[in-house]
XYZ file of C-alpha atoms in Angstrom:
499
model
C 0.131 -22.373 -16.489
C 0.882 -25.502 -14.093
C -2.549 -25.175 -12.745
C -3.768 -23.546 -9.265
C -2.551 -24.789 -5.569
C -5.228 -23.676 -3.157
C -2.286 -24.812 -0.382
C 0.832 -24.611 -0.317
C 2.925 -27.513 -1.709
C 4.829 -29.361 0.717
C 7.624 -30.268 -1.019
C 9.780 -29.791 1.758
C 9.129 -28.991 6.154
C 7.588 -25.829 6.858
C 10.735 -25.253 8.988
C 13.445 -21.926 8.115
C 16.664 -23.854 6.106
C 19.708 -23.707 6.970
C 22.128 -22.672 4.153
C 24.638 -25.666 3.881
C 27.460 -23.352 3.517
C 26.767 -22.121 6.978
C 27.003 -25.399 8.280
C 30.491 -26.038 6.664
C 31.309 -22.691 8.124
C 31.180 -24.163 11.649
C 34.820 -24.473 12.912
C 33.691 -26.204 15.953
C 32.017 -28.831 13.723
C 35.295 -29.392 11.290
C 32.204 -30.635 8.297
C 33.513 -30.854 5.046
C 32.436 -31.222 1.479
C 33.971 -33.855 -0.441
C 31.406 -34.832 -3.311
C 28.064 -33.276 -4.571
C 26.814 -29.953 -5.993
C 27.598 -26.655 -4.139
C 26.800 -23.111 -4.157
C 24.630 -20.638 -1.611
C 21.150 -22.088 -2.773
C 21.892 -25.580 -1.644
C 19.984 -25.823 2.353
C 18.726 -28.225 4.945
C 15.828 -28.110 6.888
C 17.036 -30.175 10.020
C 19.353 -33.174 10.447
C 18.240 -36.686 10.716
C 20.454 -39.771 11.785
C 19.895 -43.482 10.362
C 21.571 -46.544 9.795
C 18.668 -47.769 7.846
C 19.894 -49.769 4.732
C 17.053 -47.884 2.974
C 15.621 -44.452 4.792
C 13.484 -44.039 2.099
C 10.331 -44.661 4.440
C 11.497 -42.232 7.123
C 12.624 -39.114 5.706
C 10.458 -36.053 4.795
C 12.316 -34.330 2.590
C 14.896 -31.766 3.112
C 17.447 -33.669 5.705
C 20.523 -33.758 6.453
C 20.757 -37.215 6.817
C 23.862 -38.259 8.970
C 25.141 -42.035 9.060
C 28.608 -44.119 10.044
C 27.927 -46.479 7.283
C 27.215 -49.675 9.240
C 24.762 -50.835 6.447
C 27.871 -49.962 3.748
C 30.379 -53.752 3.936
C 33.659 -53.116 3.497
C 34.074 -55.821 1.078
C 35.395 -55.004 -2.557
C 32.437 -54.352 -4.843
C 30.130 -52.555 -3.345
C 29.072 -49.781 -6.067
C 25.397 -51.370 -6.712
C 24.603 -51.327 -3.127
C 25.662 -48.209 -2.421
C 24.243 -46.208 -5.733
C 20.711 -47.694 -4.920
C 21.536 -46.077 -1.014
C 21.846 -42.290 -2.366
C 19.397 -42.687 -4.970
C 16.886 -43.427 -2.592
C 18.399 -41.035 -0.239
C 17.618 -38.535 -3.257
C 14.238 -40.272 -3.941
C 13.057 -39.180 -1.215
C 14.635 -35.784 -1.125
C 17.247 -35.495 0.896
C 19.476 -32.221 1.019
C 22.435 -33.579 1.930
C 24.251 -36.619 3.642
C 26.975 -36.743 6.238
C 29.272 -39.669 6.241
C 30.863 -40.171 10.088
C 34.735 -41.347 10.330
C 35.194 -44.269 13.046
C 33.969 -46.208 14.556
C 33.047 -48.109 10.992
C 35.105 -46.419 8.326
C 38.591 -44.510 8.978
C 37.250 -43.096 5.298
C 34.620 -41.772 3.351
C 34.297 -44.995 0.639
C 34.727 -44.240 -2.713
C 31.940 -45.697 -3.683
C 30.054 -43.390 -2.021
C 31.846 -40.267 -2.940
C 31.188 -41.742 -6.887
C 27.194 -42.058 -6.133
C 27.082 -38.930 -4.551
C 28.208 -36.864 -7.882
C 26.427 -38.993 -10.109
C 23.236 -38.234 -8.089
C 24.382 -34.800 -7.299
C 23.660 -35.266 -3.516
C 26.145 -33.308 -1.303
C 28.349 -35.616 0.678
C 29.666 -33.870 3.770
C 32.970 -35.835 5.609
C 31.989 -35.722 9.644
C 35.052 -35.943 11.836
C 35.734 -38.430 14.567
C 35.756 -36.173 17.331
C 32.198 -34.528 15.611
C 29.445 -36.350 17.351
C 26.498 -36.808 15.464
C 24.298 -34.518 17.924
C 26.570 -32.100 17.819
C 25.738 -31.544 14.013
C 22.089 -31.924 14.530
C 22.083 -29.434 17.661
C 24.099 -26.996 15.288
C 21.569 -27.117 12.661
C 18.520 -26.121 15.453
C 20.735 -23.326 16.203
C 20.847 -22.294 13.298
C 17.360 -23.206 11.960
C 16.442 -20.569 15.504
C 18.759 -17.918 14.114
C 17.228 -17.868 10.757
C 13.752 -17.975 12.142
C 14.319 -14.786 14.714
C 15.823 -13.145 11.338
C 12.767 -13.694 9.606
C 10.368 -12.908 12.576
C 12.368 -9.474 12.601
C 11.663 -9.400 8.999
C 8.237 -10.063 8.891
C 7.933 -7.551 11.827
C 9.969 -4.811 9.857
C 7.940 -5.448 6.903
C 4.237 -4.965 8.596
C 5.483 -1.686 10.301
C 6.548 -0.528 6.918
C 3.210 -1.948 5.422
C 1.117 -0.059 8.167
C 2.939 3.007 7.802
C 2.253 2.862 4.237
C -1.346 2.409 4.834
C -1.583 5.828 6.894
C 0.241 7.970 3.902
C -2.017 10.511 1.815
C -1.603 7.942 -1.272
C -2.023 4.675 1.114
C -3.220 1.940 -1.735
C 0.163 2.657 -3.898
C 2.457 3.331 -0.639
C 0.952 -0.422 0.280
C 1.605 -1.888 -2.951
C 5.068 -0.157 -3.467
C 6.190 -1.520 0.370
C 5.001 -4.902 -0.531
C 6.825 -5.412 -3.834
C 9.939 -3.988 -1.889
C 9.605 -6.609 0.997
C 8.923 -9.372 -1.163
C 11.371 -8.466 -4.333
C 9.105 -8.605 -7.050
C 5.862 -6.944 -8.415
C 2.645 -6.436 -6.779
C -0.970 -5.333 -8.548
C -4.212 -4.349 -7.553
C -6.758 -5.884 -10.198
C -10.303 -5.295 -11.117
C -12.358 -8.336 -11.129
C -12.021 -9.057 -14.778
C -8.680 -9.052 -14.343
C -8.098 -5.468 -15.057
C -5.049 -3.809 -13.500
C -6.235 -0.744 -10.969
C -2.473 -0.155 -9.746
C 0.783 -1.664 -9.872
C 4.367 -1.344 -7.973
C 8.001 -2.882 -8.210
C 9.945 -4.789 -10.975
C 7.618 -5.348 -14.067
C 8.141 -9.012 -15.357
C 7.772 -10.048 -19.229
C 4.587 -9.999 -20.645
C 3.830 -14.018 -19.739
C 4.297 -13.920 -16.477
C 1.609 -10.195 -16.578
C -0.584 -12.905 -18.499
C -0.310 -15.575 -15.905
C -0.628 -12.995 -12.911
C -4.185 -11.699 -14.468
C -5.464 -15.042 -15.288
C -4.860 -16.804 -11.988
C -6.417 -13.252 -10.317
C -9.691 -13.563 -13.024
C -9.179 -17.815 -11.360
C -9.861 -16.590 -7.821
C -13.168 -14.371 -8.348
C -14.184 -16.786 -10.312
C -13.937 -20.004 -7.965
C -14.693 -18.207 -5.146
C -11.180 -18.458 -3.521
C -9.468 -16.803 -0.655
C -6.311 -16.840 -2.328
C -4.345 -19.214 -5.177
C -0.973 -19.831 -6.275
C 0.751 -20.858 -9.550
C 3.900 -20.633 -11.266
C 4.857 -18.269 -14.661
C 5.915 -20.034 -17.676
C 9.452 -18.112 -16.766
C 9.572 -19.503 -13.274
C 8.210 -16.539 -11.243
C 6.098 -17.667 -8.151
C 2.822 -16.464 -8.714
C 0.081 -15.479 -5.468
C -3.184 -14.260 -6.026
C -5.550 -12.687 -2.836
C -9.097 -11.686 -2.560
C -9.378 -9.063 -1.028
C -13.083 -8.741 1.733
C -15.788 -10.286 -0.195
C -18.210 -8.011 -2.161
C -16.372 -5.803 -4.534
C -13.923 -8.610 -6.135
C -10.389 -6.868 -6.123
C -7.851 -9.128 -6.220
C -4.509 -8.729 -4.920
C -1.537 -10.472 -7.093
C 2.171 -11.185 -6.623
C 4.911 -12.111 -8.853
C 7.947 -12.705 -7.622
C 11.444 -14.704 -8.463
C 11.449 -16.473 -4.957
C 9.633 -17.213 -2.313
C 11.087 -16.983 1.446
C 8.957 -18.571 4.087
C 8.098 -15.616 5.967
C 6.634 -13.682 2.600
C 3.212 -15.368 2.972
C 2.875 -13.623 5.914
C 3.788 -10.580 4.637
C 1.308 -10.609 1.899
C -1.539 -11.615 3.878
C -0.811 -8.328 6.269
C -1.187 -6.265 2.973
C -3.834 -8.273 1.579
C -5.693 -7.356 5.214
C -5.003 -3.455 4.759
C -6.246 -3.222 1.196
C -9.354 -4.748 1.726
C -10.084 -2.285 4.645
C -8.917 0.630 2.299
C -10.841 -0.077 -0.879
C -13.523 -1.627 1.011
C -17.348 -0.821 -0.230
C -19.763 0.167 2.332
C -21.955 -2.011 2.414
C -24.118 -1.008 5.485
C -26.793 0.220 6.111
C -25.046 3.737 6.091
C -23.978 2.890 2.993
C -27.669 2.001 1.823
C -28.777 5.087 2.867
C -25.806 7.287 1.641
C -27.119 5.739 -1.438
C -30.709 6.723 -1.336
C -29.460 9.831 -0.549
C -27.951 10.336 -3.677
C -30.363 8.825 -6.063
C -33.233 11.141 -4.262
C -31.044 14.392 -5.020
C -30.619 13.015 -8.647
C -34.789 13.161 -8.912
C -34.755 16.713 -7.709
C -35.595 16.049 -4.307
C -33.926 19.717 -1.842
C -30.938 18.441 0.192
C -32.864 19.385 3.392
C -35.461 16.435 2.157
C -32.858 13.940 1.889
C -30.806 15.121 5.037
C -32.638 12.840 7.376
C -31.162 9.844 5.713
C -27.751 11.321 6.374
C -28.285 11.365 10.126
C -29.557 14.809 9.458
C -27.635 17.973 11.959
C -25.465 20.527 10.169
C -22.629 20.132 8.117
C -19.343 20.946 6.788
C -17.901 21.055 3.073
C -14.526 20.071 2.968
C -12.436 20.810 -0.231
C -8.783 19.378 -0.306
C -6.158 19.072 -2.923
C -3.135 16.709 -2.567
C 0.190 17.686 -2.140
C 2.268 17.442 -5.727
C -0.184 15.032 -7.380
C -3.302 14.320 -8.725
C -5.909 13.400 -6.591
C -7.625 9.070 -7.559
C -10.425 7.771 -6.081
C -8.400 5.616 -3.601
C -6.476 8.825 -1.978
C -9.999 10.228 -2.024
C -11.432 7.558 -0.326
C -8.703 7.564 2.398
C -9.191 11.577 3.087
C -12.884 11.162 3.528
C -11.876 8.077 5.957
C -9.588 10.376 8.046
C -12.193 12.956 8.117
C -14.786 10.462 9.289
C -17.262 10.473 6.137
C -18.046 7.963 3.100
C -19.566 11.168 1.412
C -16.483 12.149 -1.193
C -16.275 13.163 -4.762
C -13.027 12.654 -5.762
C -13.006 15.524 -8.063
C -12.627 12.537 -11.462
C -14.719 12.910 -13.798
C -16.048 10.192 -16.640
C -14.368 11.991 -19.541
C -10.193 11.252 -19.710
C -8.186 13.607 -18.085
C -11.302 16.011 -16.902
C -11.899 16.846 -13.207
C -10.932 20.102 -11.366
C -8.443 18.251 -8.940
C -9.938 18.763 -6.014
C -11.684 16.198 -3.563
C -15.023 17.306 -1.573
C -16.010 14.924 1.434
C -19.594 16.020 3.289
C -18.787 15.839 7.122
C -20.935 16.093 9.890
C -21.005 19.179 11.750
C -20.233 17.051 14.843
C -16.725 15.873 13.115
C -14.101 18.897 13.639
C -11.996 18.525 10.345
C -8.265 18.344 10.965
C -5.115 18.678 8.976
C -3.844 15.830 6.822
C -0.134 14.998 5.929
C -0.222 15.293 2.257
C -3.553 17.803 1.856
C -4.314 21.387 1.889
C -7.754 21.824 3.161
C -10.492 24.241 3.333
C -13.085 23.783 5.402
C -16.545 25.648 5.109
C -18.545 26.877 8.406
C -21.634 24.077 9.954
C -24.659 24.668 7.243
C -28.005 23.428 7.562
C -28.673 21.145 4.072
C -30.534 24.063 2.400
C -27.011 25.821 2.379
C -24.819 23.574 0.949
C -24.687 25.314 -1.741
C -22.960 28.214 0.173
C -20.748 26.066 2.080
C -19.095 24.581 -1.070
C -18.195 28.437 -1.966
C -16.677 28.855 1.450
C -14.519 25.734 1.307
C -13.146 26.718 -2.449
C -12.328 29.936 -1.012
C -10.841 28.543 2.472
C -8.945 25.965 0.189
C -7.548 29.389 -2.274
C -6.505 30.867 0.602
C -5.064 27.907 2.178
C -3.086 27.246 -0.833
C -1.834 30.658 -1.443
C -0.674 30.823 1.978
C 1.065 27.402 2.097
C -0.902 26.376 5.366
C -2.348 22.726 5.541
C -6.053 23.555 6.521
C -7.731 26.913 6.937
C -11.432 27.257 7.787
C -14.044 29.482 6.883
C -14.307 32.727 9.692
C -17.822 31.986 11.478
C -17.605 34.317 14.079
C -19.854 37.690 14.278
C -18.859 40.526 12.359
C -19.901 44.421 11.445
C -22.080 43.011 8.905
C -24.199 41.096 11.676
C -25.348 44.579 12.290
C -26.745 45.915 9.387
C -30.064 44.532 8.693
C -29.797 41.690 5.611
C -31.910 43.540 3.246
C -30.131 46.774 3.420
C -26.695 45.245 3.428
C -27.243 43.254 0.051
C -28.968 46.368 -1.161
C -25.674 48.229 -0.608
C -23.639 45.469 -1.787
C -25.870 45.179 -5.322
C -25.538 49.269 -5.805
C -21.961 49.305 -5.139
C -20.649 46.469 -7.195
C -23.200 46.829 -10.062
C -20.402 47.848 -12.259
C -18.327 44.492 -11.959
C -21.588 42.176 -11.961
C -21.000 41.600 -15.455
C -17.045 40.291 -15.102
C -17.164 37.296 -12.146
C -13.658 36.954 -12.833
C -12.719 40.309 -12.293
C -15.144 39.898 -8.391
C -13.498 36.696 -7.521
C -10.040 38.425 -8.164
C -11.213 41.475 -6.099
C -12.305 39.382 -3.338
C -8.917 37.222 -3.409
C -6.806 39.804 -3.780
C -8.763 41.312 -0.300
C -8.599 38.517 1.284
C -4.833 38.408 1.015
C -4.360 42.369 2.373
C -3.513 43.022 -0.917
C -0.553 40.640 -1.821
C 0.085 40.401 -5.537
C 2.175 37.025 -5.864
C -0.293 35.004 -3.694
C -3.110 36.221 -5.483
C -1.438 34.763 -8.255
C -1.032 31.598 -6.866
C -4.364 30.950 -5.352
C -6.315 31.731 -8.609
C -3.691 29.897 -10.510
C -2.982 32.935 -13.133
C 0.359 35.151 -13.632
C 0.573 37.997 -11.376
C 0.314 40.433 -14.216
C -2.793 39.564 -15.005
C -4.217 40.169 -10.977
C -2.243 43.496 -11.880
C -4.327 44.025 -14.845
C -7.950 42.983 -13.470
C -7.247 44.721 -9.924
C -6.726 47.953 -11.721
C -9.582 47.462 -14.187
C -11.939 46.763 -10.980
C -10.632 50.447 -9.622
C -11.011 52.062 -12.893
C -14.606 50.609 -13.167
C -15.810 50.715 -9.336
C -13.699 54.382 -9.513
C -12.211 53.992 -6.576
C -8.455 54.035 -4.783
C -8.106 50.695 -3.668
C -4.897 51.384 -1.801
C -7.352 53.561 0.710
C -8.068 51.412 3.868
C -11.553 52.376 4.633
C -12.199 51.751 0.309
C -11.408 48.236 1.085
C -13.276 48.337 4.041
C -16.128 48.628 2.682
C -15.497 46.932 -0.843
C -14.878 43.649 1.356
C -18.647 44.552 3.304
C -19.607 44.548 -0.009
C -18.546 41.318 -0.894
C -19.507 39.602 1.930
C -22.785 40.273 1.795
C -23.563 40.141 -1.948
């Protein structure tokens, strides 16, 4: 590695360039090329006119620098004069020069043309009736064309990165926008240097190397961001992103256009806010919370550190992928909670897929592009328990039915007026002879809930629909009972309810 750049190099003016082929294309200008390098990466930065025997002192770096030749003599001989001139013309960096006809010359010297390919400085013929600031204002015009281009760029690219941001899967939609914008590959690291996600063109192995080193550089010095270039030439850019959890944020890519910083800083922004920790004194509670329910403490004991109130279990599966922490992290955001599990577990490839988020009874729950949701009815903490049963079930049904969020009936039924005690009694006595098969009572109650249908049955307890034809008519060969009678299901769902 060529070491890290906490600042950007100025090598040349912070200024949009100007390709030089668009100058040449001028017809009101007349410019032409008669010595040097060409091609579409050759640019200026802004045009510069001296007579100066040696400019060296005065330019910046990335000129067009535009003379008559007053300081070139006529006189036969002048080679070593004039190869020091564009050599320290070069020195110094110029992009280009421009050579004026009259009043000093009627021609370009050859001389000149000579230095200029030895050098490999473009040599540009300016024609008598070309002034001098007519080339310069030409160059500002289109230096201001090329910067409104890149201002409607940059603008493009942060409404693509905040869209990104609001998808169901916002950290890889981010990263996948920014390696698009920026033409190269973009990774979310650990701070070991660990790669967490990754979008865009994959570059060889050194330049992966380089990328996690110079992001393992940045936690380690402290730095807001750092820059480097791979041993293949890629520009490297490495971000912190907030300041306590120490994900990084690098970029590879095979150029570097002036407007891409900015881009990469907007992304950089909505990361940290995505993945950030909490770190407040919500969060410090959330967390005492948790470790109090680990030593056995009842959830109506730790409630009060919650912000106590009733509460809602929300269960939601992603649409067409497996659920991650981050898109976890982001639903329980949206639904206005830090309290998620996002359904991972330690062991590789466990989990049941679905995310749970704990939201405050206060907090209405509301659909989600890329979710189906269930939603339980507000508990007290001591019912928790329950609630998580009535968001599985509202998330089944949801599913089976193809609708983005369906919540858990709370309104009073017939079973609000039977007394508790009797009701359960009932419900005991009458399904006594499934007790032994929860399968074939979760089936029972599905297949109720669903008036019945086979195929989405099927679907929301993830099994062929032969089988629900199979347990369904065990259940009515065991409860002995027609279950294509009304008032049988009537009271087979009274049943269920209540036991």
């Amino acid at each position: 590695m060529n070491g890290l750049h906490i600042v950007p190099d100025p090598a040349v003016p912070p200024t949009p360039p100007v390709p030089l082929a668009a100058l040449l294309a001028r017809e009101d200008l007349g410019l032409r090329q008669i010595a040097g390098p060409s091609g579409p990466g050759l640019a200026v930065h802004w045009a510069h006119t001296s007579e100066m025997a040696d400019p060296y002192p005065y330019l910046l770096g990335g000129e067009l620098l535009l003379t008559a030749g007053v300081h070139i003599p006529e006189a036969a001989g002048p080679e070593e004069h004039v190869d020091a001139y564009v050599a320290r013309v070069v020195a110094a960096g110029g992009a280009a020069l421009g050579f004026g006809l009259a009043p000093v010359h009627d021609r370009v010297p050859p001389a000149l043309v000579a230095a200029c390919d030895a050098h490999g400085l473009p040599l540009l013929e300016v024609p008598p009736q070309t002034t001098f600031s007519g080339v310069a204002r030409a160059v500002w015009q289109l230096m201001a064309e090329a910067r409104h281009a890149e201002l409607r760029r940059v603008a493009k690219a942060q409404q693509s990165l905040a869209a990104a941001a609001s998808r169901p899967d916002p950290v890889p939609s981010v990263l996948r926008q920014l390696a698009r914008r920026v033409g190269g590959w973009a990774v979310l690291y650990r701070p070991e240097g660990v790669q967490l996600a990754a979008a865009g063109r994959e570059p060889g192995s050194g330049t992966r190397e380089a990328l996690a080193e110079l992001a393992r550089a940045v936690v380690a010095r402290g730095s807001a961001t750092a820059s480097d270039t791979a041993p293949d030439g890629d520009r490297l850019t490495a971000y912190a992103l907030g300041t306590g959890r120490g994900l990084v944020l690098g970029v590879a890519a095979s150029r570097r256009e002036p407007g891409d910083h900015t881009v990469v800083s907007v992304a950089a922004v909505l990361l940290s806010l995505l993945t950030a920790g909490h770190r407040t004194a919500t969060g410090a509670a959330h967390s005492s919370a948790l470790v109090r329910l680990l030593l056995g403490a009842a959830p109506e004991e730790v409630a009060p550190l919650l912000g106590g109130g009733r509460w809602r279990v929300v269960h939601g599966r992603p649409q067409g992928r497996a659920p991650d922490a981050m898109a976890a992290s982001a639903l329980g955001a949206a639904l206005g909670s830090a309290l998620v599990d996002s359904g991972e577990r330690a062991e590789e490839g466990a989990g049941d897929g679905i995310v749970r988020v704990l939201v405050p009874a206060g907090r209405e729950p509301v659909a989600q592009e890329g979710w189906t949701l269930g939603v339980s009815a507000a508990v007290e903490p001591g019912e928790w328990a329950l609630a998580d049963v009535q968001a599985a079930r509202a998330l089944a049904r949801a599913h089976a039915t193809r609708t983005p969020l369906v919540r858990h009936g709370a309104r009073s039924a017939l079973t609000d007026l039977v007394p508790a005690d009797d009701a359960e009694a009932h419900a005991r006595a009458l399904l006594a002879p499934l007790a032994g098969a929860p399968a074939l009572t979760e089936t029972l109650r599905t297949w109720l809930s669903l008036h019945g249908s086979w195929d989405r049955t099927a679907t929301a307890l993830s099994v062929h629909r032969n089988t629900v034809r199979q347990r369904m008519a065990r259940c009515a060969a065991l409860l002995a009972v027609d279950l294509n009678d009304p008032d049988v299901r009537m009271e087979l769902w009274f049943a269920l309810k209540r036991g």
